[in-house]
Amino acid sequence: MPGDKPKFYLTTPIYYTTTVIADAIRRYKRMRGYEVVMTTGTDEHGVNVERAAQKAGIPESEYVAKMAVAWKALWDELGISADEFVRTTDIRHVRTVQWLFKLFRENGYVYKGNYTGQYCIYDNAFVNDAKPGDNCPDCGRPTETITEENFYFKLSAFQQPLLDFYKKNPTFIQPETRKNEIISFVEGGLKDLSITRTTLRWGIPVPGEDPHVFYVWFDALTAYLSAVGGPEYEKRGFWPCDLHLVGKDIIRFHAVYWPAFLMAAMLPVPKQVWAHGWFLMDASKMSKSKGNVVLPRPIANMLGMDAMRYFLMREVVFGQDGNFSYDALVTRYNSDLANGLGNLASRTAAMIEKSFGGKIPKPGPRLPQDEALAKAASETIGEALDRFEKFEFARSLEAIWAAIAAADKYLTSEQPWAMGDSEADMQRKSTILWTSAELLRVVTVLAHPVLPDSTAKVWTLLGQPGRISAVELDGLRWGQLVAGVQLGKTQTLFPRVDKQEAIERIEAMANEELNPTQPPAPAAPAPAATAGGAAAAPAPEKIGIEDFTKVEMRVGQIKTAERIVGADKLLKLTVDIGTEIRQICAGIAQFYEPEKLIGRKVAVVVNLAPRKLRGVESNGMIVAASVGPEGRPVLAGFPDEDVEIGARLK
Ligand SMILES: [Zn+2]
């Protein structure tokens, strides 16, 4: 009965690295028989959102709705399926925040006080850490000292309760280094925390206390509780949370403030907070402003999302910082995925196809080397699960890939491809190929939480029944592979790539995403927005007619159109603009069939400097409308009039 399953609740902020890890844990826990809820979401209040919306010239509500759509689209592309996606503007969340505050008040943990700080009147925001006389770091203008009335949370009352709690729950904060850091912070004394603002407009109102709104951090943390029922959390049975995955920069909020808030409301405190480290590029933290951010989309386009997931979880010891380089990523892809899992799957299937008509053979008597591989695989099951349970993902994958390497070695020394058709040879071949296929089945199941797409393909290839995600890890044993089962369709798993070429392609795509030159391509959200930290959109400025006339647009006619390998959004077009034929790339491949474009008249910006898009030269730009929240491109055209090719648009 589904109701009898143990429950597991985990949450992640909106960094994609943590979300990838959370998604793997979610799949893993499901396969171990848990009913799992995973929550992610968007923090939609605060001064950053207010400002970004203003810059974009749209209401905050519209801005945050777009942001949520963009994030959801990214999760879809990355194969991540959260069970709950909380937007902090949701009414269920607003109710939970207000309810929690009411509990604080009833229990005597809030009071009104004054907050004094440096304020920028142009940006309508306090400048944290600024002293009188300092200028605003955002706009450079002088700040003013302002005092506003705030509600304060009595965090100071929780110093001892928190220290006692950490002592009683030694695994609450992980990894250990973070725990020591937090304990010394709390031992150093806790100051009361301002949790409302009166200078901010875009926030959740404090009931009956106009113009107070809740400060973003208090608002954002509460989302974890609103996702699973808020005031009615007991009905759903997922609170307290089993695991909050967080970036190490926000551990204080999760390991100090959040448990104190819950204690003040007399609600159960989460079981564990796990802080993960950063991927380091050139030994500095990834950040968009430094331009060293690793974007997931270009990698997914080139190598598949499973490759990105595998790399993240294989290369980094969870909780520590890891080094990221495209070189290491592509090297791992070729060695572990293409030559490892992919090669074992394709050669095992090909030999079964050739010698046994695609039916899994019945194994004959087993020799010591067959027994040895069986024993190694059985041990791998225990080791991989044990490591995964402790969130030692790299170790778990290491164990699984050691089994793949052992199978490769086994095949290389047994050489089933060199055997003939004699009865003895066929019997021996049956044993070898059954053993190889069984090992493949075992490692495929074990790797499923990390490689959801490709393992599902191997499952189909092996002709296995049902969905791989429904396999129970606790029931996984060596020897369950049924002989006589017909293999499924051949699958493309991990095509080997040329390293240099792959890196160039990924870099070109990343560069294009960070510095978009093609308006029709849907904008990607910032990869590492934190609470209240929305990406700023560029400000629309008015231009004079002299600026407009600088843009030379002409009617062009599409002569040829083709797809570009490795760039699924781009089409390569040749366009007649009257005076010459131009090669132009357009980000319309997902919405227009190349064949249907030939002969079509379009509006072309002809005096745009030539540039390369994913390595392909583009000389000009096709004008398209961007429609709907996903920015679907619709080509501008001339359906009613017979316009001359090369005519100027004014
Ligand atoms: Zn300012």
XYZ file of N, CA, C and O in Angstrom, residues 455-603:
596
model
N 20.243 5.279 -18.834
C 19.991 3.958 -18.253
C 18.620 3.432 -18.683
O 18.449 2.228 -18.855
N 17.668 4.342 -18.896
C 16.358 3.900 -19.400
C 16.525 3.304 -20.801
O 15.862 2.327 -21.163
N 17.455 3.879 -21.568
C 17.724 3.335 -22.912
C 18.354 1.949 -22.834
O 18.000 1.061 -23.607
N 19.305 1.778 -21.920
C 19.941 0.458 -21.779
C 18.893 -0.567 -21.345
O 18.892 -1.717 -21.785
N 17.996 -0.139 -20.482
C 16.913 -1.009 -20.004
C 16.077 -1.515 -21.179
O 15.766 -2.704 -21.278
N 15.746 -0.603 -22.083
C 14.996 -0.964 -23.295
C 15.824 -1.901 -24.167
O 15.324 -2.905 -24.677
N 17.100 -1.547 -24.319
C 18.001 -2.366 -25.132
C 18.041 -3.804 -24.611
O 18.030 -4.763 -25.381
N 18.057 -3.958 -23.291
C 18.121 -5.298 -22.689
C 16.766 -6.010 -22.705
O 16.651 -7.131 -22.223
N 15.744 -5.329 -23.230
C 14.423 -5.942 -23.326
C 13.773 -6.178 -21.969
O 12.930 -7.077 -21.828
N 14.141 -5.370 -20.980
C 13.643 -5.598 -19.627
C 12.227 -5.042 -19.457
O 11.882 -4.026 -20.046
N 11.423 -5.702 -18.640
C 10.027 -5.275 -18.495
C 9.883 -4.057 -17.585
O 10.695 -3.849 -16.692
N 8.845 -3.276 -17.816
C 8.510 -2.148 -16.941
C 9.509 -1.014 -17.058
O 10.417 -1.040 -17.892
N 9.325 -0.017 -16.189
C 10.234 1.117 -16.211
C 11.380 0.855 -15.248
O 11.181 0.307 -14.161
N 12.559 1.299 -15.618
C 13.725 1.063 -14.764
C 13.562 1.772 -13.418
O 14.010 1.277 -12.385
N 12.876 2.916 -13.425
C 12.703 3.661 -12.174
C 11.859 2.885 -11.164
O 11.871 3.188 -9.976
N 11.113 1.882 -11.649
C 10.258 1.111 -10.742
C 10.998 -0.077 -10.115
O 10.452 -0.790 -9.274
N 12.246 -0.301 -10.528
C 13.007 -1.416 -9.957
C 13.316 -1.095 -8.488
O 13.698 0.021 -8.157
N 13.141 -2.077 -7.617
C 13.456 -1.843 -6.202
C 14.915 -2.169 -5.939
O 15.343 -3.304 -6.117
N 15.650 -1.156 -5.508
C 17.082 -1.353 -5.284
C 17.343 -2.423 -4.232
O 18.301 -3.181 -4.326
N 16.480 -2.489 -3.234
C 16.720 -3.460 -2.162
C 16.506 -4.900 -2.612
O 16.950 -5.832 -1.953
N 15.821 -5.065 -3.752
C 15.611 -6.425 -4.252
C 16.592 -6.794 -5.357
O 16.508 -7.870 -5.950
N 17.535 -5.893 -5.639
C 18.474 -6.140 -6.744
C 19.519 -7.192 -6.358
O 20.231 -7.047 -5.375
N 19.559 -8.283 -7.133
C 20.519 -9.372 -6.858
C 21.144 -9.833 -8.163
O 20.516 -9.745 -9.207
N 22.332 -10.374 -8.057
C 22.968 -11.029 -9.204
C 22.162 -12.275 -9.557
O 21.735 -13.017 -8.666
N 21.942 -12.491 -10.867
C 21.312 -13.738 -11.291
C 19.861 -13.590 -11.686
O 19.210 -14.574 -12.036
N 19.332 -12.371 -11.632
C 17.914 -12.182 -11.951
C 17.638 -12.048 -13.449
O 16.479 -12.025 -13.859
N 18.662 -11.966 -14.255
C 18.452 -11.794 -15.696
C 17.867 -13.073 -16.302
O 18.447 -14.153 -16.177
N 16.712 -12.932 -16.934
C 15.992 -14.091 -17.470
C 16.482 -14.414 -18.878
O 16.519 -13.540 -19.744
N 16.878 -15.667 -19.078
C 17.317 -16.097 -20.403
C 16.107 -16.205 -21.332
O 14.988 -16.432 -20.882
N 16.348 -16.026 -22.627
C 15.270 -16.165 -23.611
C 14.572 -14.855 -23.921
O 13.814 -14.764 -24.891
N 14.841 -13.826 -23.112
C 14.213 -12.522 -23.363
C 14.820 -11.895 -24.623
O 16.030 -11.938 -24.825
N 13.953 -11.361 -25.461
C 14.398 -10.719 -26.699
C 14.910 -9.308 -26.408
O 14.249 -8.550 -25.693
N 16.079 -8.970 -26.948
C 16.592 -7.609 -26.760
C 15.683 -6.600 -27.457
O 15.018 -6.927 -28.431
N 15.680 -5.377 -26.950
C 14.890 -4.311 -27.569
C 15.668 -3.634 -28.681
O 16.711 -4.122 -29.118
N 15.135 -2.506 -29.101
C 15.757 -1.782 -30.216
C 17.138 -1.258 -29.835
O 17.400 -0.906 -28.691
N 18.017 -1.190 -30.829
C 19.348 -0.605 -30.638
C 19.193 0.855 -30.231
O 18.314 1.544 -30.725
N 20.026 1.309 -29.319
C 19.913 2.669 -28.798
C 21.221 3.418 -29.024
O 22.292 2.834 -28.888
N 21.108 4.693 -29.338
C 22.305 5.525 -29.376
C 22.550 5.985 -27.947
O 21.702 6.638 -27.349
N 23.688 5.631 -27.401
C 23.933 5.976 -26.008
C 24.833 7.192 -25.862
O 24.369 8.286 -25.630
N 26.108 6.978 -26.000
C 27.049 8.086 -25.814
C 28.018 8.095 -26.990
O 29.097 7.512 -26.886
N 27.651 8.738 -28.092
C 28.587 8.767 -29.224
C 29.901 9.432 -28.805
O 29.890 10.452 -28.117
N 31.001 8.807 -29.185
C 32.309 9.360 -28.837
C 32.485 10.711 -29.525
O 32.014 10.893 -30.636
N 33.137 11.659 -28.845
C 33.327 12.971 -29.465
C 34.803 13.320 -29.532
O 35.597 12.819 -28.740
N 35.141 14.163 -30.500
C 36.487 14.697 -30.570
C 36.601 15.785 -29.513
O 35.803 16.718 -29.484
N 37.587 15.639 -28.620
C 37.647 16.523 -27.449
C 37.738 17.999 -27.828
O 36.945 18.818 -27.358
N 38.688 18.328 -28.680
C 38.900 19.733 -29.014
C 37.655 20.350 -29.648
O 37.213 21.431 -29.293
N 37.079 19.586 -30.570
C 35.898 20.085 -31.273
C 34.733 20.268 -30.299
O 34.010 21.271 -30.350
N 34.563 19.294 -29.408
C 33.461 19.368 -28.445
C 33.618 20.580 -27.532
O 32.664 21.310 -27.277
N 34.845 20.814 -27.071
C 35.083 21.957 -26.178
C 34.782 23.263 -26.899
O 34.117 24.148 -26.368
N 35.240 23.361 -28.145
C 34.985 24.587 -28.905
C 33.493 24.838 -29.081
O 33.010 25.958 -28.928
N 32.775 23.779 -29.396
C 31.325 23.920 -29.570
C 30.649 24.377 -28.272
O 29.821 25.278 -28.281
N 31.028 23.732 -27.158
C 30.406 24.079 -25.873
C 30.719 25.533 -25.525
O 29.841 26.298 -25.138
N 31.977 25.914 -25.716
C 32.363 27.292 -25.386
C 31.634 28.299 -26.257
O 31.198 29.355 -25.774
N 31.491 27.983 -27.520
C 30.789 28.901 -28.424
C 29.327 29.055 -27.991
O 28.788 30.158 -27.957
N 28.708 27.937 -27.620
C 27.304 27.996 -27.193
C 27.168 28.764 -25.875
O 26.238 29.543 -25.696
N 28.120 28.536 -24.958
C 28.077 29.228 -23.661
C 28.261 30.724 -23.861
O 27.570 31.541 -23.263
N 29.172 31.054 -24.742
C 29.443 32.449 -25.039
C 28.204 33.134 -25.608
O 27.859 34.252 -25.248
N 27.522 32.403 -26.449
C 26.306 32.963 -27.053
C 25.207 33.150 -26.006
O 24.461 34.118 -26.041
N 25.155 32.210 -25.058
C 24.113 32.320 -24.030
C 24.396 33.492 -23.081
O 23.480 34.182 -22.639
N 25.678 33.712 -22.780
C 26.034 34.809 -21.871
C 25.979 36.170 -22.562
O 25.686 37.177 -21.940
N 26.293 36.197 -23.858
C 26.261 37.457 -24.604
C 25.368 37.280 -25.812
O 25.845 37.133 -26.923
N 24.071 37.243 -25.575
C 23.188 36.887 -26.689
C 23.256 37.926 -27.804
O 23.290 39.120 -27.554
N 23.322 37.419 -29.028
C 23.375 38.316 -30.171
C 22.131 38.127 -31.021
O 21.888 38.849 -31.945
N 21.355 37.101 -30.677
C 20.228 36.708 -31.517
C 18.944 36.846 -30.699
O 18.639 35.995 -29.887
N 18.180 37.905 -30.879
C 17.005 38.117 -30.042
C 16.015 36.942 -29.999
O 15.461 36.680 -28.950
N 15.789 36.190 -31.091
C 14.758 35.151 -31.016
C 15.064 34.012 -30.045
O 14.157 33.352 -29.594
N 16.345 33.777 -29.711
C 16.641 32.659 -28.804
C 16.087 32.978 -27.425
O 16.336 34.047 -26.889
N 15.304 32.061 -26.822
C 14.734 32.339 -25.508
C 15.824 32.582 -24.482
O 16.838 31.903 -24.482
N 15.614 33.568 -23.641
C 16.631 33.921 -22.649
C 16.719 32.848 -21.583
O 15.720 32.279 -21.184
N 17.939 32.568 -21.138
C 18.122 31.594 -20.064
C 18.158 32.335 -18.745
O 18.639 33.455 -18.677
N 17.653 31.719 -17.683
C 17.720 32.390 -16.388
C 19.138 32.325 -15.837
O 19.940 31.520 -16.282
N 19.418 33.185 -14.884
C 20.719 33.144 -14.234
C 20.856 31.808 -13.543
O 19.901 31.315 -12.961
N 22.027 31.168 -13.596
C 22.148 29.834 -13.029
C 22.243 29.826 -11.516
O 22.092 28.797 -10.917
N 22.518 30.923 -10.904
C 22.751 30.864 -9.468
C 22.047 31.979 -8.712
O 22.626 32.639 -7.865
N 20.783 32.204 -9.017
C 20.044 33.205 -8.255
C 19.832 32.664 -6.855
O 19.544 31.500 -6.668
N 20.004 33.492 -5.865
C 19.731 33.062 -4.493
C 18.477 33.772 -4.028
O 17.834 34.459 -4.802
N 18.150 33.614 -2.781
C 16.949 34.249 -2.264
C 16.983 35.732 -2.588
O 17.947 36.424 -2.306
N 15.917 36.205 -3.168
C 15.819 37.625 -3.457
C 16.755 38.090 -4.563
O 16.766 39.250 -4.906
N 17.546 37.219 -5.105
C 18.513 37.650 -6.102
C 18.080 37.299 -7.507
O 18.427 36.273 -8.032
N 17.297 38.141 -8.106
C 16.844 37.855 -9.452
C 17.812 38.483 -10.436
O 18.476 39.459 -10.140
N 17.901 37.895 -11.603
C 18.758 38.456 -12.626
C 18.144 39.743 -13.153
O 16.954 39.820 -13.363
N 18.979 40.752 -13.348
C 18.474 42.027 -13.837
C 18.330 41.984 -15.353
O 19.176 41.446 -16.047
N 17.251 42.512 -15.863
C 17.064 42.597 -17.306
C 17.556 43.953 -17.781
O 17.546 44.911 -17.026
N 18.029 44.031 -19.032
C 18.547 45.312 -19.506
C 17.446 46.365 -19.619
O 16.299 46.054 -19.896
N 17.818 47.612 -19.385
C 16.831 48.688 -19.397
C 16.483 49.088 -20.824
O 17.365 49.285 -21.648
N 15.192 49.200 -21.144
C 14.842 49.666 -22.482
C 14.972 51.190 -22.525
O 14.337 51.885 -21.757
N 15.804 51.681 -23.426
C 15.979 53.120 -23.530
C 15.316 53.599 -24.812
O 15.225 52.872 -25.778
N 14.904 54.862 -24.831
C 14.325 55.429 -26.050
C 15.464 55.885 -26.950
O 16.479 56.399 -26.495
N 15.307 55.725 -28.258
C 16.341 56.178 -29.181
C 15.740 57.204 -30.137
O 14.524 57.220 -30.357
N 16.591 58.037 -30.695
C 16.131 59.021 -31.670
C 16.062 58.397 -33.057
O 16.581 57.303 -33.278
N 15.456 59.119 -34.015
C 15.315 58.601 -35.378
C 16.679 58.365 -36.016
O 16.876 57.439 -36.789
N 17.690 59.216 -35.594
C 19.030 59.050 -36.171
C 19.639 57.708 -35.780
O 20.388 57.109 -36.542
N 19.266 57.239 -34.569
C 19.748 55.908 -34.173
C 19.052 54.836 -35.003
O 19.665 53.881 -35.450
N 17.742 55.016 -35.202
C 16.990 54.005 -35.942
C 17.515 53.878 -37.372
O 17.650 52.780 -37.900
N 17.820 55.046 -37.985
C 18.257 54.980 -39.380
C 19.626 54.320 -39.538
O 20.023 53.962 -40.632
N 20.324 54.170 -38.403
C 21.596 53.443 -38.471
C 21.374 51.970 -38.814
O 22.261 51.289 -39.303
N 20.180 51.466 -38.455
C 19.890 50.051 -38.723
C 19.348 49.934 -40.146
O 18.315 50.512 -40.481
N 20.078 49.194 -40.968
C 19.620 49.031 -42.344
C 18.913 47.682 -42.476
O 19.526 46.629 -42.334
N 17.603 47.757 -42.723
C 16.829 46.525 -42.885
C 16.333 46.433 -44.311
O 15.855 47.421 -44.879
N 16.435 45.242 -44.875
C 15.983 45.057 -46.257
C 15.167 43.779 -46.381
O 15.247 42.881 -45.556
N 14.406 43.732 -47.457
C 13.652 42.516 -47.746
C 14.616 41.503 -48.363
O 15.356 41.835 -49.294
N 14.622 40.307 -47.790
C 15.463 39.259 -48.346
C 14.633 38.039 -48.689
O 13.496 37.898 -48.226
N 15.185 37.163 -49.520
C 14.474 35.925 -49.833
C 15.369 34.731 -49.494
O 16.541 34.692 -49.891
N 14.790 33.808 -48.740
C 15.571 32.645 -48.303
C 15.783 31.694 -49.482
O 14.835 31.295 -50.145
N 17.048 31.378 -49.738
C 17.397 30.496 -50.857
C 17.605 29.061 -50.393
O 17.153 28.124 -51.029
N 18.373 28.906 -49.291
C 18.581 27.559 -48.746
C 18.440 27.646 -47.223
O 18.625 28.715 -46.644
N 18.108 26.515 -46.605
C 17.985 26.470 -45.145
C 18.378 25.076 -44.692
O 17.941 24.083 -45.266
N 19.251 25.004 -43.704
C 19.621 23.683 -43.190
C 19.899 23.743 -41.694
O 20.186 24.804 -41.141
N 19.785 22.575 -41.049
C 20.071 22.483 -39.622
C 21.574 22.472 -39.389
O 22.342 22.157 -40.288
N 21.980 22.834 -38.170
C 23.403 22.819 -37.820
C 23.610 21.718 -36.789
O 22.941 21.702 -35.753
N 24.517 20.805 -37.073
C 24.767 19.691 -36.156
C 25.266 20.230 -34.816
O 26.153 21.078 -34.776
N 24.669 19.793 -33.738
C 25.114 20.208 -32.405
C 24.498 21.517 -31.936
O 24.767 21.979 -30.842
N 23.675 22.147 -32.771
C 23.017 23.394 -32.364
C 21.546 23.247 -32.730
O 21.142 23.564 -33.841
N 20.766 22.710 -31.783
C 19.403 22.338 -32.177
C 18.441 23.509 -32.306
O 17.311 23.340 -32.708
N 18.906 24.727 -31.952
C 18.006 25.880 -32.109
C 18.291 26.672 -33.378
O 17.496 27.495 -33.785
N 19.453 26.429 -33.988
C 19.873 27.286 -35.093
C 19.632 26.671 -36.457
O 19.790 25.472 -36.656
N 19.260 27.544 -37.407
C 19.239 27.157 -38.809
C 20.277 28.002 -39.538
O 20.465 29.177 -39.231
N 20.932 27.377 -40.526
C 21.863 28.121 -41.368
C 21.117 28.435 -42.661
O 20.640 27.531 -43.344
N 21.018 29.715 -42.973
C 20.247 30.134 -44.144
C 21.166 30.836 -45.133
O 22.147 31.469 -44.743
N 20.834 30.753 -46.430
C 21.411 31.711 -47.366
C 20.254 32.565 -47.855
O 19.172 32.060 -48.154
N 20.514 33.883 -47.860
C 19.438 34.833 -48.122
C 19.856 35.817 -49.212
O 20.934 36.418 -49.136
N 19.009 35.961 -50.202
C 19.237 36.930 -51.273
C 18.732 38.289 -50.788
O 17.545 38.437 -50.490
N 19.644 39.282 -50.663
C 19.187 40.601 -50.200
C 19.225 41.618 -51.351
O 19.294 42.827 -51.143
N 19.168 41.144 -52.562
C 19.108 42.042 -53.721
C 20.476 42.288 -54.315
O 20.714 42.002 -55.487
N 21.417 42.744 -53.457
C 22.750 43.050 -53.962
C 23.694 41.864 -53.854
O 24.710 41.806 -54.528
N 23.377 40.953 -52.956
C 24.258 39.786 -52.746
C 23.493 38.685 -52.010
O 22.383 38.909 -51.522
N 24.126 37.513 -51.940
C 23.555 36.402 -51.169
C 24.352 36.287 -49.875
O 25.578 36.241 -49.915
N 23.653 36.280 -48.763
C 24.317 36.253 -47.463
C 24.083 34.928 -46.748
O 23.010 34.333 -46.875
N 25.069 34.496 -45.945
C 24.825 33.372 -45.025
C 24.448 33.950 -43.667
O 25.172 34.757 -43.081
N 23.284 33.539 -43.144
C 22.785 34.066 -41.872
C 22.285 32.906 -41.008
O 21.600 32.015 -41.501
N 22.657 32.928 -39.715
C 22.120 31.923 -38.790
C 20.921 32.525 -38.059
O 20.942 33.702 -37.697
N 19.899 31.717 -37.823
C 18.717 32.209 -37.110
C 18.281 31.178 -36.077
O 18.288 29.979 -36.342
N 17.911 31.660 -34.904
C 17.525 30.764 -33.796
C 16.077 30.322 -33.892
O 15.279 30.529 -32.986
N 15.720 29.712 -35.006
C 14.314 29.380 -35.260
C 14.115 27.892 -35.550
O 13.022 27.465 -35.917
N 15.179 27.086 -35.354
C 15.126 25.690 -35.817
C 14.033 24.876 -35.147
O 13.550 23.900 -35.704
N 13.644 25.275 -33.913
C 12.653 24.465 -33.222
C 11.232 24.791 -33.674
O 10.285 24.140 -33.269
N 11.095 25.812 -34.488
C 9.746 26.245 -34.860
C 9.508 26.291 -36.363
O 8.380 26.428 -36.804
N 10.560 26.214 -37.153
C 10.390 26.266 -38.604
C 11.112 25.090 -39.256
O 12.271 24.830 -38.941
N 10.403 24.405 -40.157
C 11.034 23.349 -40.946
C 11.879 24.015 -42.023
O 11.374 24.880 -42.754
N 13.150 23.621 -42.147
C 14.019 24.282 -43.139
C 13.407 24.285 -44.550
O 13.423 25.310 -45.226
N 12.834 23.138 -44.971
C 12.325 23.034 -46.346
C 11.248 24.076 -46.635
O 11.135 24.596 -47.743
N 10.433 24.341 -45.593
C 9.297 25.238 -45.813
C 9.696 26.705 -45.887
O 8.888 27.561 -46.207
N 10.950 26.997 -45.536
C 11.385 28.397 -45.526
C 11.875 28.867 -46.895
O 11.945 30.062 -47.159
N 12.209 27.905 -47.741
C 12.836 28.278 -49.016
C 11.848 29.067 -49.879
O 10.697 28.682 -50.041
N 12.314 30.233 -50.359
C 11.457 31.106 -51.166
C 10.734 32.164 -50.344
O 10.170 33.105 -50.893
N 10.764 32.029 -49.022
C 10.033 32.963 -48.172
C 10.751 34.316 -48.085
O 11.967 34.380 -47.985
N 9.952 35.382 -48.115
C 10.533 36.720 -47.981
C 10.534 37.139 -46.508
O 9.522 36.990 -45.821
N 11.689 37.660 -46.086
C 11.852 38.004 -44.670
C 12.504 39.376 -44.542
O 13.057 39.902 -45.506
N 12.405 39.949 -43.324
C 13.087 41.213 -43.054
C 14.475 40.899 -42.508
O 14.621 40.097 -41.589
